[in-house]
Phi, psi and omega in degrees: 000129179289164180298321181296317179295321178296318178296318179297321180292321177296320178296316179300315180294323177296321178295317179295319177299317180294321179296317179300312181298318183287318177299319179296319185286320188228005178089159184290312187292333181270359180262130177253167176296331176296319176300315183293318179300317180296317180294327181274347183072035179230174176272163174298328177300323178295322177296314181294337176296326184259333187223138182295319182197186182296323179297319179294322177295317179299314179299319179296322177298316180291320180297330181294333186229013184301139176304129180283066187297323178301315181293319179299313181295312182297320180293320178297317180294321181295320184275328189231026189303334180274359181230081187300326179295318178295324176300312181296320178298317181294319179299315180295316180300313185288329177294315178292324178298323177300316178295324182289316195252341181266100186296317176300320177295319180297318179294317180295320178295324177298318178300311184295316187274337186227357181238010177255068187299319180210113181273127185297142180299332183271012176235064186289348184277351178297125186227164180288135180296329185263009179295134179287140172289164177301323179297311181295320178301314182296318181292318179295319178296323176298322177297318178291330174296320177294320177299318179297318179297332177278358181076021184257345181279138178307140186296335182271007180244140167266163176303324180293316180291325177296319178298317179295319181289324176302311180293314182298322179298314181294320177298318180298318177300313180296317180302312182296313184293320183290346173299325178201089183299348179271356183292328174195168179270107176298325180297319179293325183269359188303315183297314182291325178297314181295321179294321176300316179298307185297314182294331179291341182260348187246163166263152183293150173298138176259142182294000000 
């Protein structure tokens, strides 16, 4: 990497750091590029050199710390593919562990879930940090199809609806905890939370 490229990369990271700090402090909709430029100690022109607009900057911030859900899902399937319930349990455990222990991810999730008071109509690319990719959605739904074939999925659920409820439950847990991470230890409660989720979607094993 040339010195010029290295300097440009440092500037880009400084802008992203400043955006994260400013979004956390005053929310996404109330933050302008001028605020971010001032916090980063750069000009607005420098921001536009790296990012098309605020939405592009926001997306880049999320991409920097996005939960590697594809990797989590694929790794669970590779290791536990013959046990779909265990796969789903592992995916849920590792997703919550990421929110607990990865501080940059935790800050970004806080911005998305609690600092996006009003997303501007002209910034349609702003997306949820925890949104499943098409790949992850398909793999999780396949796991629920396997659970159904084993006779373990609740009769009133389809694999698609089970996948949506699985995802929605985890988002809800994160939303609640991130309002005040000091209210309780999500890490300590992680096992019981995941068991509540899994058991709510399944029928009990029959002897």
